[in-house]
Tab-separated table of C-alpha atoms and ligand atoms in Angstrom:
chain	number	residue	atom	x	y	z
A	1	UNK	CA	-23.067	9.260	-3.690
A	2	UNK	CA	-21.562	5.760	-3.373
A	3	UNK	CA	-21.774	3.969	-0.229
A	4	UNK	CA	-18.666	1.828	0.451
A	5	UNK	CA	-19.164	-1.934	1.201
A	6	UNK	CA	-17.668	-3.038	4.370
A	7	UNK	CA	-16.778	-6.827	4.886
A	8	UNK	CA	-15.988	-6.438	8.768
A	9	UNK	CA	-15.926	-3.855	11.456
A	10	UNK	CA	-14.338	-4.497	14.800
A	11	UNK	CA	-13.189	-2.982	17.961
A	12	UNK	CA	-9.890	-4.127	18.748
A	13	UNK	CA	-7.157	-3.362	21.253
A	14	UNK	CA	-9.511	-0.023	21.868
A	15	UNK	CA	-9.384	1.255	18.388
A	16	UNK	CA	-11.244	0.734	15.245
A	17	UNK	CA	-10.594	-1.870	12.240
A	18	UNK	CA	-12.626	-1.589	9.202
A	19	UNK	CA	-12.259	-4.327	6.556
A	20	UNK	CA	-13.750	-2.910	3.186
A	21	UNK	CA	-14.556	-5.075	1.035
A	22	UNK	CA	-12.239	-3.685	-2.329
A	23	UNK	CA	-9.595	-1.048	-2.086
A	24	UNK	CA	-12.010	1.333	-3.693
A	25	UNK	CA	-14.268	0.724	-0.921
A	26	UNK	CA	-11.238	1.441	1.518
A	27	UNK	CA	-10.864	4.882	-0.262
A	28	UNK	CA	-14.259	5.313	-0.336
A	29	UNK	CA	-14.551	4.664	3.797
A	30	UNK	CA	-11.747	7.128	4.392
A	31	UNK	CA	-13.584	9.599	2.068
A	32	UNK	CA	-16.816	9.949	3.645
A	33	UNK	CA	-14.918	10.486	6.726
A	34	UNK	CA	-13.364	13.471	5.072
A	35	UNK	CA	-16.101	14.928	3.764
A	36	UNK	CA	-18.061	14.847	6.834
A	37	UNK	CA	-15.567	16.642	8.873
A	38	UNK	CA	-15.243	19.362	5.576
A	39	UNK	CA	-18.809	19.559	5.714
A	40	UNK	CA	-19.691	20.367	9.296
A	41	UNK	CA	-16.967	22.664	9.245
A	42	UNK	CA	-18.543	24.322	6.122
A	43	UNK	CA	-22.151	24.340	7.449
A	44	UNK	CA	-20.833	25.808	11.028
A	45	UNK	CA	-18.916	27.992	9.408
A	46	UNK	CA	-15.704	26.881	11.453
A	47	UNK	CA	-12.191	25.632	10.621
A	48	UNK	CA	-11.383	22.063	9.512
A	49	UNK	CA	-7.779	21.551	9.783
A	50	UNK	CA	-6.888	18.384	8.220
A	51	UNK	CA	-3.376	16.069	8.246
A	52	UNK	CA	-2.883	14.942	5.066
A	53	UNK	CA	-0.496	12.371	3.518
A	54	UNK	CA	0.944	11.234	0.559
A	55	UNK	CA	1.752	8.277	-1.136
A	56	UNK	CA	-0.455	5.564	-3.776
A	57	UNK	CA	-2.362	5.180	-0.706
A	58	UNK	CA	-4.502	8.324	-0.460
A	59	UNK	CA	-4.587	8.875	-4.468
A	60	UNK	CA	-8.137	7.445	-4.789
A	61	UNK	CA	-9.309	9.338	-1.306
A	62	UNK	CA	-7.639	12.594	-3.132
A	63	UNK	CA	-10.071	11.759	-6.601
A	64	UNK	CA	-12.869	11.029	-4.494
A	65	UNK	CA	-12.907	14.076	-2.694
A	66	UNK	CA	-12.189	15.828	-5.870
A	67	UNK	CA	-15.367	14.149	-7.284
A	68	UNK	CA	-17.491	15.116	-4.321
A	69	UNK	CA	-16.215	19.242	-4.520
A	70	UNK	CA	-17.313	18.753	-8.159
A	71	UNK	CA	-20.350	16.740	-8.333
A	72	UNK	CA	-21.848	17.206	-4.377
A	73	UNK	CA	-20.442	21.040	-4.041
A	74	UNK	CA	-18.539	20.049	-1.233
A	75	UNK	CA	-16.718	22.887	-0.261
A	76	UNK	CA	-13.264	23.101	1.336
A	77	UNK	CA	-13.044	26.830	1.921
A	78	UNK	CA	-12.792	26.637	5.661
A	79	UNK	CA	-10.523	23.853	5.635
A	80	UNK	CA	-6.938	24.294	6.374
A	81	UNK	CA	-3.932	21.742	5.719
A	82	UNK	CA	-1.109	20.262	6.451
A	83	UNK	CA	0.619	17.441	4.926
A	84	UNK	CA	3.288	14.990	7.267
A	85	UNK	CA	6.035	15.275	5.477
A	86	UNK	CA	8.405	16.232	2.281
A	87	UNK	CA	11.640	14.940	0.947
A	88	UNK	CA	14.665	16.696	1.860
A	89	UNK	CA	16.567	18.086	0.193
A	90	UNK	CA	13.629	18.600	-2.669
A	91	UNK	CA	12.213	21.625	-4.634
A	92	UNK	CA	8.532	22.354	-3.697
A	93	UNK	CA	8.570	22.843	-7.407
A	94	UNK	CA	10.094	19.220	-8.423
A	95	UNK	CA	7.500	16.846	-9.987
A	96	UNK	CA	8.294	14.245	-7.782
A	97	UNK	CA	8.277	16.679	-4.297
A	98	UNK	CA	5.209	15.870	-1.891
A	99	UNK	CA	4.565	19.866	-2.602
A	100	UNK	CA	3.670	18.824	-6.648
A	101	UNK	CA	1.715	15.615	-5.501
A	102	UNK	CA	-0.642	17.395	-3.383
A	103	UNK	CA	-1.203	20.324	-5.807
A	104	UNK	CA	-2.278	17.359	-9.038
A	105	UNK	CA	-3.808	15.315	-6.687
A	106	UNK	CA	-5.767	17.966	-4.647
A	107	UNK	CA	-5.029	21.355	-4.087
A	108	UNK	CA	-5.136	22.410	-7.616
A	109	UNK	CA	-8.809	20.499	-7.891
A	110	UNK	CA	-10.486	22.411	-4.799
A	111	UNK	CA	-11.243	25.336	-3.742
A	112	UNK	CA	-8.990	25.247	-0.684
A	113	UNK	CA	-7.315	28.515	-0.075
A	114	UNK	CA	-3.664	28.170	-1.404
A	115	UNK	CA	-2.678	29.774	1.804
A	116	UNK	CA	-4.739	27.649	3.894
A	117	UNK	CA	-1.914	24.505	2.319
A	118	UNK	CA	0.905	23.750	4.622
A	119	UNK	CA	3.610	21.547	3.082
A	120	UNK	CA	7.119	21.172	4.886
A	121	UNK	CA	9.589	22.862	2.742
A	122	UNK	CA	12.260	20.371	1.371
A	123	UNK	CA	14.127	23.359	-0.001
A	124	UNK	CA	15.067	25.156	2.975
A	125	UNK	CA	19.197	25.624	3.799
A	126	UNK	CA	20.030	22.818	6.072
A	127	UNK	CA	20.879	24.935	8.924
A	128	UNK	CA	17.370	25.965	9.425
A	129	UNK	CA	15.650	22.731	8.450
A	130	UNK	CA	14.575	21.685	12.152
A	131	UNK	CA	13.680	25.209	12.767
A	132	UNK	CA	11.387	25.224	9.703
A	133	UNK	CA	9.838	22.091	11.540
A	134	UNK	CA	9.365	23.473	14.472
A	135	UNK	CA	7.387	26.223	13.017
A	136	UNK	CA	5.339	24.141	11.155
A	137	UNK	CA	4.449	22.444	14.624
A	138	UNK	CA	3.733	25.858	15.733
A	139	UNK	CA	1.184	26.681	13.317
A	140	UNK	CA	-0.417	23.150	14.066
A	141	UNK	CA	-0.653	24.212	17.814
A	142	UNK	CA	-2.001	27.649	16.743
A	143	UNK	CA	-4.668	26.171	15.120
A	144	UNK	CA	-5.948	24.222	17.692
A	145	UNK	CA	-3.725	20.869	16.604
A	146	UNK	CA	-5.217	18.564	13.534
A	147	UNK	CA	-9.262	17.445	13.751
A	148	UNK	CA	-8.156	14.651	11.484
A	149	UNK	CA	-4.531	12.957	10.563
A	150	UNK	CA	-4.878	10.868	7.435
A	151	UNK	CA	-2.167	8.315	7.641
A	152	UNK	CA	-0.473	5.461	5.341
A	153	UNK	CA	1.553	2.777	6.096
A	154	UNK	CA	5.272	1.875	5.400
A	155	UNK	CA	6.192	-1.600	4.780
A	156	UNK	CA	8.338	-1.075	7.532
A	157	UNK	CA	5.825	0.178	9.574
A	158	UNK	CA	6.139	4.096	9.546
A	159	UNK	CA	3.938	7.333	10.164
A	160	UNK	CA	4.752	10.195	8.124
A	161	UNK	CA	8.404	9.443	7.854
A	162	UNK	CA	8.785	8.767	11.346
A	163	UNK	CA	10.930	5.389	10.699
A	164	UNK	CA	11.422	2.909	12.972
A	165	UNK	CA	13.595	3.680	16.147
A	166	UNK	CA	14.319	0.684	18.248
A	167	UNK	CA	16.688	2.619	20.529
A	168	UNK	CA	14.044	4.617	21.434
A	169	UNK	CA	11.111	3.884	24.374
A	170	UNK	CA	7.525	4.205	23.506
A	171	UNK	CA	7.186	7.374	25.194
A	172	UNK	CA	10.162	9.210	24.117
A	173	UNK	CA	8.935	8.412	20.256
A	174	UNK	CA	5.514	9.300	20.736
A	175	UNK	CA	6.819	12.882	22.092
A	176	UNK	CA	9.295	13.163	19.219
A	177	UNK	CA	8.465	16.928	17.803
A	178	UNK	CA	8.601	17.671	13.800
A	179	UNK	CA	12.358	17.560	12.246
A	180	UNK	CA	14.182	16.367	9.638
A	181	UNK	CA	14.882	12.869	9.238
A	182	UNK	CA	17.105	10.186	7.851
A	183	UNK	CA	15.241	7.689	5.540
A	184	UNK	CA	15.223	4.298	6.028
A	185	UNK	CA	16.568	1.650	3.613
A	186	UNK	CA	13.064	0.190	3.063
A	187	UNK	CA	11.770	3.361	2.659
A	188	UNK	CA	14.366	4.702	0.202
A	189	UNK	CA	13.608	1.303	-1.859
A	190	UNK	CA	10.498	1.871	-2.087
A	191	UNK	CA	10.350	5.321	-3.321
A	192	UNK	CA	13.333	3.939	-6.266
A	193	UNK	CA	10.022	3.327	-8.583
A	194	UNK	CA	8.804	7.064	-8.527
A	195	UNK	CA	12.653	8.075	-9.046
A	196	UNK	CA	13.012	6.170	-12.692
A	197	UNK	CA	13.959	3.108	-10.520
A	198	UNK	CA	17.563	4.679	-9.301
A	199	UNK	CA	18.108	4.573	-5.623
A	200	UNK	CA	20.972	7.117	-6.124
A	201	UNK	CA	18.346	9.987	-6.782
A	202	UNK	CA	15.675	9.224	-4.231
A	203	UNK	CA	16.610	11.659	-1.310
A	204	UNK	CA	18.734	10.615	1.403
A	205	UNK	CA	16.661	12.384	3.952
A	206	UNK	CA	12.999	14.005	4.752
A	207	UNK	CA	11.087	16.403	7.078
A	208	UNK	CA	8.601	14.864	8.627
A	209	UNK	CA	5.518	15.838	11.092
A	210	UNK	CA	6.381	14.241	14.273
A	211	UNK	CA	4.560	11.800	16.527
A	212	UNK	CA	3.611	14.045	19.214
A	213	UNK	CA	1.547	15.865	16.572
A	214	UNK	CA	0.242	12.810	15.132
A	215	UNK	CA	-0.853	11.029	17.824
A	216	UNK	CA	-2.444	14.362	19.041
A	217	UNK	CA	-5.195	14.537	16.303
A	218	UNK	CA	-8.755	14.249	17.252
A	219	UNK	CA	-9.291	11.792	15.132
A	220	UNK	CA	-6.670	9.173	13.146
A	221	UNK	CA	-7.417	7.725	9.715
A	222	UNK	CA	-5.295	4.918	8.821
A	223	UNK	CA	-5.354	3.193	5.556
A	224	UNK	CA	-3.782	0.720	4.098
A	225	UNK	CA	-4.050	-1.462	0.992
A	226	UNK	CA	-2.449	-4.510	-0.343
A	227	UNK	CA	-0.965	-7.598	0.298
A	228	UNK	CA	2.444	-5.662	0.215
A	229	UNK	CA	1.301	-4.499	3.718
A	230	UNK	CA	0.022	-7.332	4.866
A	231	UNK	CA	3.074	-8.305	7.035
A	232	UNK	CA	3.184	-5.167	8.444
A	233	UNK	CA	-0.550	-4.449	9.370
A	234	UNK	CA	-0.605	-7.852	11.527
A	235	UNK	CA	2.223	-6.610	12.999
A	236	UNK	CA	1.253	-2.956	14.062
A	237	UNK	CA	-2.747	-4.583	15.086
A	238	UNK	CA	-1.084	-7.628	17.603
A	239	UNK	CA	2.202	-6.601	18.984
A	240	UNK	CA	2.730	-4.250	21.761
A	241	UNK	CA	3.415	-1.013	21.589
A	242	UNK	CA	7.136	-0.564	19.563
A	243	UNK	CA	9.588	1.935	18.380
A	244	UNK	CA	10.304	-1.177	15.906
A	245	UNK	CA	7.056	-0.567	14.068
A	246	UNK	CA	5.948	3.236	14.714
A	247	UNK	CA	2.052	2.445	13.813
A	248	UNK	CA	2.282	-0.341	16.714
A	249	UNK	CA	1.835	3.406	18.440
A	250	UNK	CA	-1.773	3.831	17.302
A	251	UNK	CA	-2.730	1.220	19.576
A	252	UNK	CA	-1.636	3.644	22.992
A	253	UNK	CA	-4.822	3.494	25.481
A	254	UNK	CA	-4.712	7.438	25.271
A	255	UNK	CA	-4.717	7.477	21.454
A	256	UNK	CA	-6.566	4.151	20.054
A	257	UNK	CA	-9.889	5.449	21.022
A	258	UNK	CA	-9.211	7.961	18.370
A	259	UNK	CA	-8.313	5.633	15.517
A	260	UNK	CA	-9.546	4.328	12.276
A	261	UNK	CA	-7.699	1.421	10.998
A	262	UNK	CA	-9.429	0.800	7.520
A	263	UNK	CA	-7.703	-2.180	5.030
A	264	UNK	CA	-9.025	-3.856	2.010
A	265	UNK	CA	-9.120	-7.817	2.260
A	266	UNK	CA	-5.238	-8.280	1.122
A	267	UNK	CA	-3.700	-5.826	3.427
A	268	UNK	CA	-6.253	-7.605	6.100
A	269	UNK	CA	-5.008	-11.464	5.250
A	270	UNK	CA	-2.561	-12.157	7.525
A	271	UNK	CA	-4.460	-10.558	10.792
A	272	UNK	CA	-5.456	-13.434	12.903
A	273	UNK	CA	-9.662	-13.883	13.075
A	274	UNK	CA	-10.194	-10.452	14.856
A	275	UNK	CA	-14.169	-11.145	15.879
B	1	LIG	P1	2.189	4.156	-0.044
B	1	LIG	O1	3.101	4.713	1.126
B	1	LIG	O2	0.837	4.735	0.146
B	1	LIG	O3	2.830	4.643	-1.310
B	1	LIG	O4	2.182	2.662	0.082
B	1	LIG	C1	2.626	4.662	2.438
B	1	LIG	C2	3.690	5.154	3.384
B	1	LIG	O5	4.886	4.889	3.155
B	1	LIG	O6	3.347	5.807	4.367
């Protein structure tokens, strides 16, 4: 098993910031924090329950847990899931819905119960669409809230697709339950790529895991990777707290002592000298 190469590791504003020293090595970091969550759980015999995300970002965490189940035997049989969020309206069966992602890029390449993998369901009638969020925060609760939240970063700062709301105070956000969502221009431009390029079909709104579950997990993973982010990491690591840029949030004094922050070196170039 590889060991990842880290160029820095810092406390800062009470959480944790891990430089690695590729992007392979920031998948790799994320990975092995994975795996040893999936493999306490398996050796105890107790429940993992994981928040996953999707995205490029976690592709190369996805292959190298797949790797690990493969080569290592790690086994995610006790491990239960659920993913932050889902285009709406989209069907789970659509090759480009979060629902198809997970199942190529994980599900289908564990052993993970199928029923043990929550994914919001972009196909419900719109009438019941919070409601089918609010269940899904139910289950969460029910089983004991998320030991880990694996979370990317949008270039305009979002969790899950909980976009930026400057209307909004810090605390009112960070309470904001699971429901559906309207996407944000940056977003929806940035999603254009995986739609053959045409805004018109990328889906005008999402479901999304909310911040109160988010920032709940007993333990955060963030992760994010190139110089596309750059902007927007050195934002979310030295401002305050704000609804402008909802990973600013990770920094809370109740929830940074929770939290991961791991970058490769171009996502990490415009933070000021953090030692
Ligand atoms: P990305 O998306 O991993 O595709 O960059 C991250 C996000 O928008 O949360």
């Amino acid at each position: 098993m590889l060991e990842p190469s880290i160029r820095q590791e810092t406390r800062h504003r009470g959480l944790t910031l891990i430089v690695a020293a590729t992007a392979h090595d920031a998948a790799l970091t994320a990975a092995r924090i994975i795996q040893g969550i999936v493999n306490e759980a398996d050796r105890r015999h107790v429940k993992a329950t994981l928040g996953l995300a999707t995205g490029k970002t976690p592709q190369a965490i996805y292959a190298e847990l797949v790797r690990a189940h493969r080569d290592e035997r790690i086994s995610f049989r006790h491990v239960v899931t659920y993913n932050l969020d889902e285009y709406y309206p989209i069907s789970p069966r659509d090759p480009l819905s979060y629902r198809t992602y997970m199942h190529r890029h994980l599900f289908a390449q564990v052993d993970l119960p199928p029923e043990s993998a929550h994914v919001l369901d972009g196909s419900v009638p719109p009438a019941f669409a919070d409601e089918a969020c609010q269940f899904f925060d139910r289950w969460i609760d029910a089983d004991g809230g998320l030991d880990l939240q694996l979370l990317g970063i949008g270039r305009n700062g979002h969790i899950g697709f909980n976009e930026p709301e400057p209307h909004r105070s810090v605390a009112e956000f960070a309470a904001l339950p699971s429901r559906k969502v309207t996407l944000d221009v940056v977003t929806r431009a940035d999603a254009a790529a995986d739609f053959g390029g045409n805004l018109d079909a990328v889906p005008k709104y999402a479901l999304t895991v909310g911040p109160r579950v988010i920032l709940a997990a007993r333990r955060i993973v963030m992760v994010a990777l190139g110089s596309s982010k750059a902007r927007i990491v050195a934002r979310a690591l030295t401002e305050d707290p704000t609804t402008e840029v909802p990973a600013s949030l990770l920094q809370l004094p109740e929830v940074a002592p929770r939290v991961t922050w791991i970058l490769d070196p171009d996502a990490a170039s415009l933070l000021p000298d953090l030692t």
